[in-house]
Amino acid sequence: MQVTPTDIADVLLFEPKVFGDERGFFMETFRQSEFELLFEQLGTPCPQFVQENISRSAKHVLRGLHYQQTQPQAKLIRVISGSIFDVAVDLRQDSKTYGHWVSQVLSAQNKLQMYIPAGFAHGFYTLSDFADVLYKCTDYYAPHDQKIISWNDPHLKVDWPIEAGISPILSEQDSLALNGEF
């Protein structure tokens, strides 16, 4: 597996080795021992994942920007069908990149995975007719601890790839999120 840092060094892209032929392909998406080695080489403790989730979203659905305040979760995000514009926002107050965000198109086709450390908000916008997103988490989902930053927060200025004239489809919870709540 190849690892590439993003513009926020702790947010990483993982590219698995894909073995394909006329029958299709095979790829290993996660191996704890390989992750331990990669994180050791980066000088960072390896995350221990405890929960895996899947979501399906229709085109133009925007989920986020979500985080857990007292039980922060690191996440490993990948798409198994369709494509998304994935966003991570640094909420670590002692970080040089506090309040900055990075993005990556993740798709079933490019097979990239994005690792988002604890202390980040996460969200995505569905680019394809639908997208199935898998994500591993290092802590359990705690609904009472979830916080949401408005997807269009004027301080963050996330450059979502939303076409002119299209309004993103939001959950009620996401539509009620406030600006500057981080």
PDB file of N, CA, C and O in Angstrom, residues 1 10 22 27 36 90-91 98 104 114 123 133 136 139 149-150 169 171 179 182:
ATOM      1  N   MET A   1       0.851  -1.172   0.000  1.00  0.00           N
ATOM      2  CA  MET A   1       0.000   0.000   0.000  1.00  0.00           C
ATOM      3  C   MET A   1       0.895   1.234   0.000  1.00  0.00           C
ATOM      4  O   MET A   1       1.856   1.306   0.742  1.00  0.00           O
ATOM      5  N   ASP A  10      -1.116  15.257   8.576  1.00  0.00           N
ATOM      6  CA  ASP A  10      -1.651  14.112   9.304  1.00  0.00           C
ATOM      7  C   ASP A  10      -2.822  13.437   8.597  1.00  0.00           C
ATOM      8  O   ASP A  10      -3.232  12.344   8.973  1.00  0.00           O
ATOM      9  N   GLU A  22      -8.783  -9.821 -16.862  1.00  0.00           N
ATOM     10  CA  GLU A  22     -10.063  -9.793 -17.559  1.00  0.00           C
ATOM     11  C   GLU A  22     -11.237 -10.246 -16.680  1.00  0.00           C
ATOM     12  O   GLU A  22     -12.392  -9.958 -16.956  1.00  0.00           O
ATOM     13  N   MET A  27      -8.018  -6.594  -4.301  1.00  0.00           N
ATOM     14  CA  MET A  27      -7.168  -5.670  -3.557  1.00  0.00           C
ATOM     15  C   MET A  27      -7.405  -5.885  -2.077  1.00  0.00           C
ATOM     16  O   MET A  27      -8.503  -6.228  -1.652  1.00  0.00           O
ATOM     17  N   GLU A  36       0.405  -0.676  10.817  1.00  0.00           N
ATOM     18  CA  GLU A  36       1.352  -0.449  11.909  1.00  0.00           C
ATOM     19  C   GLU A  36       2.718  -0.066  11.364  1.00  0.00           C
ATOM     20  O   GLU A  36       3.356   0.865  11.857  1.00  0.00           O
ATOM     21  N   ASP A  90      -9.437  20.520  10.081  1.00  0.00           N
ATOM     22  CA  ASP A  90      -8.598  20.419  11.278  1.00  0.00           C
ATOM     23  C   ASP A  90      -9.185  21.272  12.411  1.00  0.00           C
ATOM     24  O   ASP A  90      -9.268  22.491  12.305  1.00  0.00           O
ATOM     25  N   LEU A  91      -9.605  20.602  13.490  1.00  0.00           N
ATOM     26  CA  LEU A  91     -10.167  21.289  14.659  1.00  0.00           C
ATOM     27  C   LEU A  91      -9.236  21.210  15.869  1.00  0.00           C
ATOM     28  O   LEU A  91      -9.630  21.569  16.984  1.00  0.00           O
ATOM     29  N   TYR A  98      -4.974  24.563  12.143  1.00  0.00           N
ATOM     30  CA  TYR A  98      -6.294  24.692  12.762  1.00  0.00           C
ATOM     31  C   TYR A  98      -7.216  25.520  11.860  1.00  0.00           C
ATOM     32  O   TYR A  98      -6.842  26.590  11.385  1.00  0.00           O
ATOM     33  N   GLN A 104     -10.486  15.480  -1.152  1.00  0.00           N
ATOM     34  CA  GLN A 104     -10.036  14.477  -2.115  1.00  0.00           C
ATOM     35  C   GLN A 104     -11.271  13.821  -2.717  1.00  0.00           C
ATOM     36  O   GLN A 104     -12.221  13.530  -1.988  1.00  0.00           O
ATOM     37  N   MET A 114      -8.936   7.692   2.454  1.00  0.00           N
ATOM     38  CA  MET A 114      -8.418   8.855   3.165  1.00  0.00           C
ATOM     39  C   MET A 114      -8.468   8.571   4.663  1.00  0.00           C
ATOM     40  O   MET A 114      -9.516   8.208   5.196  1.00  0.00           O
ATOM     41  N   GLY A 123     -16.839  15.490   6.328  1.00  0.00           N
ATOM     42  CA  GLY A 123     -18.061  15.561   5.537  1.00  0.00           C
ATOM     43  C   GLY A 123     -17.777  15.181   4.105  1.00  0.00           C
ATOM     44  O   GLY A 123     -16.620  15.094   3.688  1.00  0.00           O
ATOM     45  N   VAL A 133     -20.271   4.489   0.964  1.00  0.00           N
ATOM     46  CA  VAL A 133     -19.057   4.904   1.653  1.00  0.00           C
ATOM     47  C   VAL A 133     -18.867   4.028   2.886  1.00  0.00           C
ATOM     48  O   VAL A 133     -19.773   3.905   3.710  1.00  0.00           O
ATOM     49  N   LYS A 136     -14.000   3.151   8.691  1.00  0.00           N
ATOM     50  CA  LYS A 136     -13.577   2.559   9.960  1.00  0.00           C
ATOM     51  C   LYS A 136     -13.355   3.706  10.941  1.00  0.00           C
ATOM     52  O   LYS A 136     -12.873   4.771  10.552  1.00  0.00           O
ATOM     53  N   ASP A 139     -13.149   5.140  17.562  1.00  0.00           N
ATOM     54  CA  ASP A 139     -13.978   5.172  18.762  1.00  0.00           C
ATOM     55  C   ASP A 139     -15.413   4.940  18.318  1.00  0.00           C
ATOM     56  O   ASP A 139     -15.751   5.098  17.136  1.00  0.00           O
ATOM     57  N   ILE A 149     -20.658  21.305  12.167  1.00  0.00           N
ATOM     58  CA  ILE A 149     -20.321  22.625  11.643  1.00  0.00           C
ATOM     59  C   ILE A 149     -21.083  22.769  10.329  1.00  0.00           C
ATOM     60  O   ILE A 149     -21.119  21.841   9.522  1.00  0.00           O
ATOM     61  N   SER A 150     -21.652  23.909  10.097  1.00  0.00           N
ATOM     62  CA  SER A 150     -22.379  24.139   8.862  1.00  0.00           C
ATOM     63  C   SER A 150     -21.469  23.900   7.654  1.00  0.00           C
ATOM     64  O   SER A 150     -20.329  24.362   7.622  1.00  0.00           O
ATOM     65  N   ILE A 169     -28.516  18.365  -0.862  1.00  0.00           N
ATOM     66  CA  ILE A 169     -29.547  17.710  -0.061  1.00  0.00           C
ATOM     67  C   ILE A 169     -28.951  17.446   1.310  1.00  0.00           C
ATOM     68  O   ILE A 169     -27.941  16.742   1.430  1.00  0.00           O
ATOM     69  N   SER A 171     -29.520  16.579   5.634  1.00  0.00           N
ATOM     70  CA  SER A 171     -30.382  16.063   6.693  1.00  0.00           C
ATOM     71  C   SER A 171     -30.914  17.250   7.484  1.00  0.00           C
ATOM     72  O   SER A 171     -30.355  18.359   7.427  1.00  0.00           O
ATOM     73  N   ASN A 179     -22.934  28.323  11.958  1.00  0.00           N
ATOM     74  CA  ASN A 179     -21.603  28.738  11.512  1.00  0.00           C
ATOM     75  C   ASN A 179     -20.735  29.050  12.723  1.00  0.00           C
ATOM     76  O   ASN A 179     -21.232  29.470  13.766  1.00  0.00           O
ATOM     77  N   PHE A 182     -17.036  25.781  16.064  1.00  0.00           N
ATOM     78  CA  PHE A 182     -15.899  24.874  16.320  1.00  0.00           C
ATOM     79  C   PHE A 182     -14.852  25.574  17.126  1.00  0.00           C
ATOM     80  O   PHE A 182     -14.931  26.733  17.403  1.00  0.00           O
TER      81      PHE A 182
END
